[in-house]
Amino acid sequence: MAERAAGGCCLGWDFSTQQVKVVAVDTELKVFYEDSVHFDRDLPEYGTQGGVHVHEDGLTVTSPVLMWVQALDMLLEKMKASGFDFSQVLALSGAGQQHGSVYWKTGAGRVLTGLLPDLPLHKQLQACFSVSNSPVWMDSSTTAQCRRLEATVGGPHALSCLTGSRAYERFTGNQIAKISQQNPEAYSHTERISLVSSFAASLFLGSYAPIDYSDGSGMNLLQIQDKVWSPVCLSACAPHLEEKLGPPVPSLSVVGAVSSYHVQRYGFPVGCKVVAFTGDNPASLAGMKLEEGDIAVSLGTSDTLFLWLREPTPALEGHIFCNPVDAQHYMALLCFKNGSLMREKIRDESASCSWSEFSKALQSTEMGNGGNLGFYFDVMEITPAVTGRHRFSAGNREVSAFPPEVEIRALVEGQFMAKRIHAESLGYRVMPKTKILATGGASHNKDILQVLADVFGAPVYVIDTTNSACLGSAYQAFHGLAARTDLRFSEILKLAPSPKLAAIPMPGVSQRFRELESRILAFSRTLLQKQSRTALPTLTSYSVYEALLPQYAKLEQRILSQARAALQ
C-alpha cells in the first residue's frame, strides 16, 4: 500500500528516453512514493530498443508516441492499484527528454477536451497524431536543415546569440523543418506541435499545454533574451509554425488544473494544479538545487556541466537555456565525450587497472603537476572538436609520454581546466558563494574531487541524483504553487536534503592553475595553426578556439577569416 501524505503532496514526472517515472514528495519535501514503467520491458509490443527505433540510415531515431501515452496509463493504474491517494495531490509537474517533438493531428484538441473516464488514454488518442513516430534527441538526420537555418540568420554564431545554441541536428526546429519538407501532407494536417514535455503536460490538462521557456530554449527557435519565438527562425524552418507552437510561457507557470478525466478516473482533486513541464536537463538543475553561481558536474561516461548564469555569453560550443527556476537568469550545458571512459583507459594503462593506484598517483604528485600538461581525446570531442593525446612538458615541449603518476594527474587536471575555460567562455564566473555539485561514478573518488575543487577554487559537494529530473519536477510543482508569493527557489527547498561536503580547495592553488591557463591557451593556438596548414578544418573547430583565445584575438581573427574564405 502507498503511504498517505499528511497535508498533501506534489508529483514529479519524467518522460525519459527509456521509461516514464514518477515520484511523490510530501510538504516536508520527503519522497514517499516512486515507480516507473520501462518501455522495452513493460511494453514489448512496440519493439523498441533502449526506448527508441533506430532506422536503416543509422541517423533517424524515433519513438512511438502512443507508447508514451500507454506507459502513462500503466503507471497511473499501478499507482491506483497500490492504494495511492490521488486526492492529496496539490500540484504536479514533469520533465521530458529534450528536443523530441509530437505532432497533434487536426481535431486532436477536441478529443483531448472530451476524454471519457472509463477508457484509458491510449485507446482514445490512437488517431490523434499526424506523425506516429516522434523524432527524439538521438536523431542526427537533419544536417541540411541545420545548415539552412544557420545561413538564414547570418551564420552559426548569430544563431547562437539569438537562440542560445548553434544549429544542432537533434534540436526541434530542424526536426520540424525535415518533416515539413519530407512529409508536407502530415505537416499540413498538424494543428499543434508539442515538445515531449508539453505533450506530457497536455495529457494531464486535457488541452494543449504551452511550451515553457527553458525547454523551448532547446529548439533553435526561441529568442532567449526576449523569450519569444524568433520570426526569422520560424520562417526558415516551416510555414505557419508559430500558430502550431502556441505562445511560450515561464517555466513556473500554473498552466491549468488537471482535467475532469483524471478527477473522475483516478480521484485527483478538482483544484489540483498543473505547473508547466520542462526539459529533463532543466528539471535536473532544479532537482540538484543549484543556485546562482553554482555548477553541477556529472562525471559519467561523458562529463556534463550545468551552470547557473546571470548574464550568458552564447558561444559556438555548449548551450544556453533559460533558467527553469529563475526567469531572469540562465543555465548553460556543456558536454564532454572523453569523460569516465578516458579516465578508465588511463587507469588501465598507468595504474594497473586499479582505482586505488590511480588515487595514490594523484596523492603523490603536486598540484599543477610540475608544469606538465596533458590533453586526452581518444574519441572526437564535442567541446572542442578535436582528437588525439597531446602532452607538454614544463618547458612547453610536446612529448610522447609521461611517467605513470604524471600521466594520471595530467589527465585529471587537464579535463577540469578545460571545463573551467569552456564554462567561462559562456559567461560563468566563480563567486564567493559558489559550490560545485558532483555526481556520477567518479564523484565517489575523493582524490578526483580534490583536483576539481582546486582547479575551480570552490568547495565540492556530492549529491544523489538518481531521480534528479523527477525530483526537480516535484520541486517545480511546489515552486509553481508559491510563485505568486515571490519566494525564492532556495527558500521553497529549505527542507530538502542537503548535499554533503566532499572537498575544499587548497589555499592558493586556484591561482597556480590560473597561471597554467596561458599555456593551455597557447597550446590551443598552436593546434589552430597546425590545422590551418593541413586538412581543411570545420568551422566548429575554429569557433571554439575563437571563444577561448581573447589575448590572441587579432591573430585568430586572421586565421578564422582565411578558414571561412576557404570554406566558402
Coordinates of C-alpha atoms in Angstrom, one line a residue:
M1 CA 0.0 0.0 0.0
A2 CA 1.2 3.5 -0.8
E3 CA 1.8 5.8 2.2
R4 CA -0.5 8.7 2.8
A5 CA 0.9 12.2 2.5
A6 CA -0.4 14.1 5.5
G7 CA -1.0 17.7 4.4
G8 CA -0.8 17.0 0.7
C9 CA 1.9 16.3 -1.8
C10 CA 3.2 17.1 -5.3
L11 CA 4.0 14.7 -8.1
G12 CA 7.1 14.9 -10.3
W13 CA 7.0 13.1 -13.7
D14 CA 9.9 12.2 -16.0
F15 CA 9.2 11.1 -19.6
S16 CA 12.7 10.0 -20.4
T17 CA 14.2 8.0 -23.3
Q18 CA 13.7 4.6 -21.8
Q19 CA 10.9 4.9 -19.2
V20 CA 8.3 7.1 -17.6
K21 CA 8.9 7.7 -13.9
V22 CA 7.1 9.4 -11.1
V23 CA 7.9 10.5 -7.5
A24 CA 5.6 11.8 -4.8
V25 CA 7.0 14.4 -2.4
D26 CA 5.2 15.5 0.7
T27 CA 5.1 19.0 2.1
E28 CA 8.3 18.3 4.2
L29 CA 10.0 17.5 0.8
K30 CA 10.4 13.8 1.6
V31 CA 9.9 11.3 -1.2
F32 CA 7.3 8.8 -0.1
Y33 CA 6.4 7.1 -3.4
E34 CA 8.1 6.3 -6.6
D35 CA 7.5 4.0 -9.5
S36 CA 8.2 3.6 -13.2
V37 CA 7.2 1.9 -16.5
H38 CA 10.1 0.7 -18.7
F39 CA 9.3 0.8 -22.4
D40 CA 11.3 -2.2 -23.6
R41 CA 10.4 -4.4 -20.7
D42 CA 6.8 -3.4 -19.9
L43 CA 5.6 -2.5 -23.5
P44 CA 7.5 -5.0 -25.7
E45 CA 4.7 -4.8 -28.4
Y46 CA 6.3 -1.5 -29.6
G47 CA 9.6 -3.2 -30.4
T48 CA 11.9 -0.5 -29.1
Q49 CA 15.5 -1.0 -28.0
G50 CA 16.5 1.5 -25.4
G51 CA 13.1 3.1 -25.8
V52 CA 13.7 4.0 -29.5
H53 CA 13.7 2.8 -33.1
V54 CA 17.0 3.4 -35.0
H55 CA 16.1 3.5 -38.7
E56 CA 18.0 1.9 -41.5
D57 CA 20.0 5.0 -42.3
G58 CA 21.5 4.9 -38.8
L59 CA 20.8 8.6 -38.4
T60 CA 17.0 8.7 -38.0
V61 CA 15.9 7.8 -34.4
T62 CA 12.2 7.9 -33.3
S63 CA 9.9 6.7 -30.6
P64 CA 6.2 5.7 -30.9
V65 CA 4.0 8.4 -29.4
L66 CA 1.3 6.0 -28.3
M67 CA 3.9 4.1 -26.3
W68 CA 4.5 7.1 -24.2
V69 CA 0.7 7.5 -23.7
Q70 CA 0.2 3.9 -22.8
A71 CA 3.1 4.0 -20.4
L72 CA 1.4 6.8 -18.5
D73 CA -1.8 4.8 -18.4
M74 CA 0.1 1.8 -16.9
L75 CA 1.8 3.9 -14.3
L76 CA -1.3 5.7 -13.2
E77 CA -3.0 2.3 -12.9
K78 CA -0.1 0.9 -10.9
M79 CA -0.4 3.9 -8.5
K80 CA -4.1 3.3 -8.2
A81 CA -3.7 -0.4 -7.5
S82 CA -1.1 0.4 -4.8
G83 CA -3.6 2.5 -3.0
F84 CA -2.0 5.8 -3.8
D85 CA -4.3 8.6 -2.6
F86 CA -4.6 11.0 -5.6
S87 CA -6.9 13.3 -3.6
Q88 CA -3.8 14.5 -1.7
V89 CA -2.1 15.8 -4.8
L90 CA -1.8 19.6 -4.6
A91 CA 0.1 20.1 -7.9
L92 CA 2.1 18.2 -10.4
S93 CA 4.8 19.0 -12.9
G94 CA 7.2 17.0 -15.1
A95 CA 10.1 16.7 -17.4
G96 CA 10.5 15.3 -20.9
Q97 CA 13.6 14.2 -22.9
Q98 CA 14.7 17.4 -24.5
H99 CA 14.3 18.3 -28.2
G100 CA 11.8 15.5 -29.1
S101 CA 8.6 16.6 -30.8
V102 CA 5.0 15.4 -31.0
Y103 CA 2.6 16.3 -33.9
W104 CA -1.1 16.5 -33.0
K105 CA -3.4 15.9 -35.9
T106 CA -6.2 18.4 -36.8
G107 CA -9.1 17.7 -34.4
A108 CA -7.0 16.2 -31.7
G109 CA -7.7 19.2 -29.4
R110 CA -11.4 18.3 -29.4
V111 CA -10.6 14.7 -28.4
L112 CA -8.4 15.9 -25.5
T113 CA -11.1 18.1 -24.1
G114 CA -13.7 15.3 -24.4
L115 CA -11.9 12.4 -22.9
L116 CA -14.1 9.6 -21.4
P117 CA -13.1 8.5 -17.9
D118 CA -14.0 4.8 -18.5
L119 CA -11.3 4.3 -21.2
P120 CA -7.5 4.6 -21.0
L121 CA -5.8 7.5 -22.7
H122 CA -4.1 5.4 -25.4
K123 CA -7.4 3.9 -26.6
Q124 CA -8.8 7.4 -27.1
L125 CA -5.8 9.1 -28.7
Q126 CA -4.9 6.5 -31.3
A127 CA -5.9 8.7 -34.2
C128 CA -4.7 12.0 -32.8
F129 CA -1.1 12.1 -34.2
S130 CA -0.2 13.1 -37.7
V131 CA 3.3 11.7 -37.2
S132 CA 3.1 8.4 -35.3
N133 CA 6.8 8.1 -34.6
S134 CA 8.3 11.1 -32.9
P135 CA 11.9 12.2 -33.7
V136 CA 13.9 12.2 -30.4
W137 CA 17.2 13.7 -29.2
M138 CA 19.3 10.8 -30.6
D139 CA 18.3 11.7 -34.2
S140 CA 21.1 13.2 -36.4
S141 CA 19.4 13.2 -39.8
T142 CA 18.9 17.0 -40.2
T143 CA 22.3 18.3 -41.2
A144 CA 20.9 20.0 -44.3
Q145 CA 18.2 21.7 -42.3
C146 CA 20.8 22.9 -39.8
R147 CA 23.0 24.5 -42.5
R148 CA 20.0 26.2 -44.0
L149 CA 18.9 27.7 -40.6
E150 CA 22.4 29.0 -39.9
A151 CA 22.7 30.5 -43.3
T152 CA 19.3 32.2 -43.0
V153 CA 20.2 34.0 -39.7
G154 CA 23.7 35.0 -40.7
G155 CA 25.8 32.1 -39.5
P156 CA 26.2 29.8 -36.5
H157 CA 27.4 32.5 -34.2
A158 CA 24.4 34.7 -35.0
L159 CA 22.1 31.8 -34.3
S160 CA 23.8 31.0 -31.0
C161 CA 23.5 34.7 -29.9
L162 CA 19.8 34.6 -30.8
T163 CA 18.7 31.1 -29.6
G164 CA 21.5 30.1 -27.2
S165 CA 22.9 27.4 -29.5
R166 CA 24.2 27.0 -33.0
A167 CA 22.1 24.6 -35.1
Y168 CA 22.1 21.0 -33.9
E169 CA 20.6 18.1 -35.7
R170 CA 18.6 17.0 -32.6
F171 CA 17.1 20.4 -32.0
T172 CA 13.4 20.6 -32.6
G173 CA 13.3 23.4 -35.2
N174 CA 15.5 21.4 -37.5
Q175 CA 13.4 18.3 -36.9
I176 CA 10.2 20.2 -37.7
A177 CA 11.8 21.5 -40.9
K178 CA 12.6 18.0 -42.1
I179 CA 9.1 16.8 -41.5
S180 CA 7.7 19.8 -43.3
Q181 CA 9.9 19.2 -46.3
Q182 CA 9.7 15.4 -46.5
N183 CA 6.2 14.8 -45.3
P184 CA 4.3 18.0 -46.2
E185 CA 0.9 16.3 -46.0
A186 CA 1.4 15.2 -42.4
Y187 CA 2.7 18.7 -41.6
S188 CA -0.3 20.4 -43.1
H189 CA -2.7 18.1 -41.1
T190 CA -0.9 19.1 -37.8
E191 CA -2.7 21.6 -35.7
R192 CA -0.3 21.7 -32.8
I193 CA 3.4 20.7 -32.2
S194 CA 4.5 19.9 -28.7
L195 CA 7.8 19.1 -27.1
V196 CA 7.8 15.8 -25.2
S197 CA 7.4 17.9 -22.0
S198 CA 4.4 20.0 -23.1
F199 CA 2.9 16.8 -24.7
A200 CA 3.0 15.1 -21.4
A201 CA 1.5 18.1 -19.6
S202 CA -1.3 18.1 -22.2
L203 CA -2.2 14.6 -21.2
F204 CA -2.9 15.8 -17.7
L205 CA -4.6 19.1 -18.7
G206 CA -6.9 17.7 -21.3
S207 CA -5.9 20.5 -23.6
Y208 CA -2.8 21.7 -25.3
A209 CA -0.2 22.8 -22.8
P210 CA 2.2 25.6 -23.7
I211 CA 6.0 25.1 -24.2
D212 CA 8.0 26.6 -21.3
Y213 CA 10.9 29.0 -21.8
S214 CA 13.6 26.6 -20.6
D215 CA 12.7 23.6 -22.7
G216 CA 11.8 25.9 -25.6
S217 CA 15.5 27.1 -25.5
G218 CA 16.5 23.7 -26.9
M219 CA 14.7 24.2 -30.2
N220 CA 16.8 26.8 -32.1
L221 CA 13.6 28.8 -32.3
L222 CA 13.3 30.8 -29.1
Q223 CA 15.0 34.2 -28.7
I224 CA 16.5 33.6 -25.2
Q225 CA 16.8 37.3 -24.3
D226 CA 13.3 38.3 -25.3
K227 CA 11.7 34.9 -24.7
V228 CA 9.6 35.0 -27.8
W229 CA 9.7 32.8 -30.9
S230 CA 12.2 34.2 -33.5
P231 CA 10.3 35.1 -36.7
V232 CA 13.4 34.5 -38.9
C233 CA 14.0 31.0 -37.4
L234 CA 10.3 30.1 -37.6
S235 CA 10.1 31.1 -41.3
A236 CA 13.4 29.3 -42.1
C237 CA 12.0 26.0 -40.6
A238 CA 8.4 25.6 -41.7
P239 CA 5.3 27.6 -42.8
H240 CA 2.6 28.7 -40.2
L241 CA 4.9 27.4 -37.4
E242 CA 4.1 30.0 -34.8
E243 CA 0.4 29.1 -34.7
K244 CA 1.3 25.4 -34.4
L245 CA 3.6 26.1 -31.4
G246 CA 1.4 28.5 -29.4
P247 CA 3.0 31.2 -27.2
P248 CA 5.7 30.1 -24.8
V249 CA 5.3 30.6 -21.0
P250 CA 7.6 31.0 -18.0
S251 CA 8.7 27.6 -16.5
L252 CA 7.0 28.2 -13.2
S253 CA 3.6 29.0 -14.8
V254 CA 0.5 27.2 -13.5
V255 CA -0.9 26.3 -16.9
G256 CA -4.2 25.0 -15.6
A257 CA -5.9 22.3 -13.4
V258 CA -5.9 18.5 -14.1
S259 CA -8.7 17.5 -16.4
S260 CA -12.0 16.1 -15.4
Y261 CA -10.8 12.8 -16.9
H262 CA -8.2 12.4 -14.1
V263 CA -10.5 13.7 -11.5
Q264 CA -13.1 11.0 -12.3
R265 CA -10.9 8.1 -13.2
Y266 CA -8.2 8.4 -10.5
G267 CA -9.6 10.8 -7.9
F268 CA -7.4 13.8 -8.4
P269 CA -8.9 16.8 -6.6
V270 CA -10.7 19.3 -8.8
G271 CA -8.2 22.1 -7.8
C272 CA -5.0 20.1 -8.5
K273 CA -2.7 22.4 -10.4
V274 CA -0.5 21.6 -13.4
V275 CA 2.7 23.5 -13.4
A276 CA 4.5 23.8 -16.8
F277 CA 6.5 20.8 -17.7
T278 CA 10.1 21.4 -18.8
G279 CA 13.1 19.5 -20.3
D280 CA 15.0 16.8 -18.4
N281 CA 18.2 18.8 -18.1
P282 CA 16.5 22.0 -16.7
A283 CA 14.5 19.7 -14.3
S284 CA 17.8 18.2 -13.2
L285 CA 19.1 21.6 -12.4
A286 CA 16.1 22.1 -10.1
G287 CA 16.5 18.6 -8.7
M288 CA 20.1 19.3 -7.8
K289 CA 19.1 22.6 -6.0
L290 CA 21.5 24.7 -8.0
E291 CA 21.7 28.4 -7.0
E292 CA 23.3 31.5 -8.6
G293 CA 27.0 30.9 -9.3
D294 CA 26.7 27.1 -8.7
I295 CA 28.0 24.5 -11.1
A296 CA 26.9 20.8 -11.3
V297 CA 29.4 18.3 -12.7
S298 CA 28.2 14.9 -13.8
L299 CA 31.3 12.7 -14.0
G300 CA 29.9 9.8 -16.1
T301 CA 30.6 8.0 -19.3
S302 CA 30.5 11.6 -20.7
D303 CA 31.1 14.5 -18.5
T304 CA 28.3 17.1 -18.3
L305 CA 28.3 20.5 -16.7
F306 CA 25.2 22.5 -15.7
L307 CA 26.0 26.2 -15.0
W308 CA 23.8 28.8 -13.3
L309 CA 24.4 32.1 -15.2
R310 CA 23.3 35.6 -14.6
E311 CA 24.5 37.0 -17.9
P312 CA 25.3 34.4 -20.6
T313 CA 27.8 34.7 -23.4
P314 CA 26.5 32.4 -26.1
A315 CA 29.2 30.6 -28.0
L316 CA 29.5 28.0 -30.8
E317 CA 30.1 25.2 -28.3
G318 CA 27.7 24.4 -25.5
H319 CA 24.1 25.5 -25.0
I320 CA 22.4 28.4 -23.2
F321 CA 18.9 27.8 -21.8
C322 CA 16.5 30.0 -19.9
N323 CA 16.8 29.1 -16.3
P324 CA 13.9 27.0 -15.1
V325 CA 13.7 28.3 -11.6
D326 CA 14.5 32.0 -12.1
A327 CA 13.1 33.6 -15.3
Q328 CA 15.7 36.5 -15.1
H329 CA 18.7 34.1 -15.2
Y330 CA 20.0 31.4 -17.5
M331 CA 21.6 28.0 -17.4
A332 CA 24.4 26.6 -19.6
L333 CA 25.0 23.0 -20.6
L334 CA 28.4 21.6 -21.7
C335 CA 29.1 18.0 -22.7
F336 CA 32.5 16.3 -23.0
K337 CA 32.6 12.9 -24.6
N338 CA 36.0 12.0 -23.1
G339 CA 34.9 11.5 -19.5
S340 CA 35.0 8.4 -17.4
L341 CA 35.9 6.1 -20.3
M342 CA 39.0 8.2 -20.8
R343 CA 39.8 8.1 -17.1
E344 CA 39.3 4.3 -17.2
K345 CA 41.8 4.0 -20.1
I346 CA 44.5 5.9 -18.3
R347 CA 43.8 4.0 -15.1
D348 CA 44.3 0.7 -17.0
E349 CA 47.4 1.9 -18.8
S350 CA 49.1 3.8 -15.9
A351 CA 47.6 2.3 -12.7
S352 CA 47.4 -1.4 -13.3
C353 CA 43.6 -1.2 -13.8
S354 CA 43.3 -0.1 -10.1
W355 CA 41.4 3.0 -8.9
S356 CA 43.4 2.7 -5.7
E357 CA 46.7 3.1 -7.6
F358 CA 45.1 5.9 -9.6
S359 CA 44.3 7.7 -6.4
K360 CA 47.8 7.1 -5.0
A361 CA 49.2 8.7 -8.1
L362 CA 47.1 11.8 -7.5
Q363 CA 48.2 11.9 -3.9
S364 CA 51.9 11.6 -4.7
T365 CA 52.1 14.3 -7.3
E366 CA 52.0 18.1 -6.7
M367 CA 49.1 20.3 -7.7
G368 CA 50.0 21.8 -11.0
N369 CA 51.9 18.6 -11.9
G370 CA 55.2 20.4 -12.1
G371 CA 54.1 22.3 -15.1
N372 CA 53.3 19.2 -17.1
L373 CA 50.1 19.4 -19.2
G374 CA 48.1 16.8 -20.9
F375 CA 45.0 16.7 -23.2
Y376 CA 43.4 13.4 -23.9
F377 CA 40.7 12.9 -26.6
D378 CA 40.6 9.2 -27.7
V379 CA 37.2 9.9 -29.4
M380 CA 36.3 13.0 -31.3
E381 CA 35.5 15.5 -28.6
I382 CA 32.4 17.7 -28.6
T383 CA 33.9 20.6 -26.7
P384 CA 36.2 21.3 -28.7
A385 CA 36.0 19.2 -31.9
V386 CA 39.5 17.6 -31.7
T387 CA 41.1 14.2 -31.2
G388 CA 44.4 12.8 -30.0
R389 CA 46.6 12.8 -27.0
H390 CA 48.8 15.8 -26.5
R391 CA 51.4 16.1 -23.8
F392 CA 53.6 19.2 -23.0
S393 CA 56.5 19.3 -20.6
A394 CA 57.1 22.2 -18.2
G395 CA 59.3 23.7 -20.9
N396 CA 56.4 23.7 -23.4
R397 CA 57.9 20.9 -25.5
E398 CA 55.5 18.4 -26.8
V399 CA 56.5 14.9 -25.5
S400 CA 55.3 11.4 -26.4
A401 CA 54.8 10.1 -22.9
F402 CA 54.8 10.9 -19.2
P403 CA 55.7 8.8 -16.2
P404 CA 52.5 7.0 -15.0
E405 CA 51.8 9.2 -12.0
V406 CA 52.4 12.4 -14.1
E407 CA 50.1 11.0 -16.8
I408 CA 47.3 10.4 -14.3
R409 CA 47.5 13.9 -12.8
A410 CA 47.9 15.5 -16.3
L411 CA 44.7 13.8 -17.4
V412 CA 42.5 14.8 -14.4
E413 CA 43.9 18.4 -14.2
G414 CA 43.6 18.8 -18.0
Q415 CA 40.0 17.6 -18.0
F416 CA 38.9 20.0 -15.3
M417 CA 40.9 23.0 -16.5
A418 CA 39.3 22.6 -19.9
K419 CA 35.9 22.5 -18.3
R420 CA 36.6 25.7 -16.4
I421 CA 37.9 27.5 -19.5
H422 CA 34.8 26.5 -21.6
A423 CA 32.5 27.4 -18.7
E424 CA 34.0 30.9 -18.5
S425 CA 33.7 31.3 -22.3
L426 CA 29.9 31.0 -21.7
G427 CA 29.9 33.7 -19.1
Y428 CA 30.4 31.6 -15.9
R429 CA 32.4 33.1 -13.0
V430 CA 33.3 31.6 -9.7
M431 CA 31.6 33.6 -6.9
P432 CA 32.4 33.7 -3.2
K433 CA 29.3 31.5 -2.5
T434 CA 29.9 29.2 -5.5
K435 CA 29.6 25.5 -4.8
I436 CA 30.2 22.6 -7.1
L437 CA 27.8 19.7 -7.0
A438 CA 29.4 16.5 -8.2
T439 CA 27.6 13.3 -9.3
G440 CA 28.3 10.3 -11.4
G441 CA 30.7 7.4 -10.9
A442 CA 33.9 9.4 -10.5
S443 CA 32.2 11.5 -7.8
H444 CA 33.0 8.6 -5.4
N445 CA 36.7 9.2 -5.7
K446 CA 37.7 11.9 -3.2
D447 CA 41.1 12.5 -4.9
I448 CA 39.5 13.3 -8.2
L449 CA 37.1 15.6 -6.4
Q450 CA 40.0 17.3 -4.7
V451 CA 41.5 18.2 -8.1
L452 CA 38.1 19.5 -9.1
A453 CA 37.9 21.8 -6.1
D454 CA 41.5 23.0 -6.6
V455 CA 41.0 23.8 -10.3
F456 CA 37.7 25.7 -9.8
G457 CA 38.7 27.2 -6.5
A458 CA 35.4 26.3 -4.9
P459 CA 34.2 23.6 -2.5
V460 CA 32.8 20.4 -3.9
Y461 CA 29.7 18.6 -2.6
V462 CA 28.3 15.3 -3.6
I463 CA 24.6 14.6 -4.1
D464 CA 22.5 11.6 -5.0
T465 CA 20.8 12.5 -8.3
T466 CA 19.3 9.1 -9.2
N467 CA 15.9 10.7 -10.0
S468 CA 17.0 14.3 -10.3
A469 CA 14.6 15.1 -13.2
C470 CA 11.7 13.6 -11.3
L471 CA 12.6 15.3 -8.1
G472 CA 13.2 18.6 -9.8
S473 CA 9.8 18.3 -11.4
A474 CA 8.2 17.8 -7.9
Y475 CA 10.2 20.8 -6.6
Q476 CA 8.9 22.8 -9.6
A477 CA 5.4 21.9 -8.7
F478 CA 5.9 23.3 -5.2
H479 CA 7.6 26.4 -6.5
G480 CA 4.8 26.9 -9.0
L481 CA 2.3 26.9 -6.2
A482 CA 4.2 29.5 -4.4
A483 CA 5.1 31.6 -7.4
R484 CA 2.7 34.4 -6.5
T485 CA 4.4 34.8 -3.1
D486 CA 7.7 35.7 -4.7
L487 CA 9.5 33.1 -2.6
R488 CA 12.9 32.2 -4.0
F489 CA 13.5 28.6 -5.1
S490 CA 16.1 28.1 -2.3
E491 CA 13.5 29.2 0.3
I492 CA 11.0 26.7 -1.1
L493 CA 13.6 23.9 -0.7
K494 CA 14.9 24.6 2.8
L495 CA 13.6 21.3 4.0
A496 CA 15.1 19.3 1.0
P497 CA 18.1 17.0 1.7
S498 CA 21.4 18.9 1.5
P499 CA 24.4 17.8 -0.4
K500 CA 27.5 16.6 1.5
L501 CA 30.8 18.4 1.5
A502 CA 33.5 16.3 -0.1
A503 CA 36.5 18.6 -0.8
I504 CA 37.6 22.2 -0.3
P505 CA 40.3 23.9 -2.4
M506 CA 43.8 24.2 -1.0
P507 CA 44.9 27.8 -0.3
G508 CA 46.5 29.5 -3.3
V509 CA 46.1 26.5 -5.6
S510 CA 43.5 28.1 -7.9
Q511 CA 45.9 30.9 -8.7
R512 CA 48.5 28.3 -9.7
F513 CA 46.1 26.8 -12.2
R514 CA 45.2 30.3 -13.4
E515 CA 48.9 30.7 -14.3
L516 CA 48.7 27.4 -16.3
E517 CA 45.8 28.7 -18.4
S518 CA 48.0 30.9 -20.6
R519 CA 49.9 27.8 -21.6
I520 CA 46.7 25.9 -22.3
L521 CA 45.6 28.8 -24.5
A522 CA 48.9 28.8 -26.2
F523 CA 48.5 25.1 -26.9
S524 CA 45.1 25.8 -28.4
R525 CA 46.7 28.5 -30.6
T526 CA 49.4 26.0 -31.8
L527 CA 46.7 23.5 -32.7
L528 CA 44.8 26.1 -34.6
Q529 CA 47.9 27.0 -36.7
K530 CA 48.6 23.3 -37.3
Q531 CA 45.1 22.6 -38.5
S532 CA 45.1 25.7 -40.8
R533 CA 48.2 24.4 -42.5
T534 CA 46.9 20.8 -43.0
A535 CA 43.4 19.4 -43.6
L536 CA 40.6 21.8 -44.4
P537 CA 39.0 22.4 -40.9
T538 CA 35.4 22.7 -40.0
L539 CA 34.1 26.0 -38.8
T540 CA 33.2 24.3 -35.5
S541 CA 36.9 23.5 -34.8
Y542 CA 37.8 27.2 -35.2
S543 CA 34.8 28.7 -33.4
V544 CA 35.6 27.1 -30.0
Y545 CA 39.1 28.5 -30.0
E546 CA 37.9 31.9 -31.1
A547 CA 35.9 31.9 -27.8
L548 CA 38.9 30.7 -25.8
L549 CA 41.7 32.9 -27.0
P550 CA 40.9 36.5 -26.3
Q551 CA 44.6 37.5 -25.9
Y552 CA 45.3 36.2 -29.4
A553 CA 42.1 37.8 -30.9
K554 CA 43.7 39.6 -33.8
L555 CA 45.8 36.7 -34.9
E556 CA 43.0 34.2 -34.5
Q557 CA 40.6 36.5 -36.5
R558 CA 43.0 36.4 -39.4
I559 CA 43.2 32.6 -39.2
L560 CA 39.4 32.4 -38.9
S561 CA 38.9 34.7 -41.9
Q562 CA 41.2 32.6 -44.0
A563 CA 39.3 29.5 -43.0
R564 CA 35.9 30.9 -43.7
A565 CA 37.1 32.1 -47.1
A566 CA 38.4 28.7 -47.9
L567 CA 35.2 27.0 -46.8
Q568 CA 33.1 29.4 -49.0

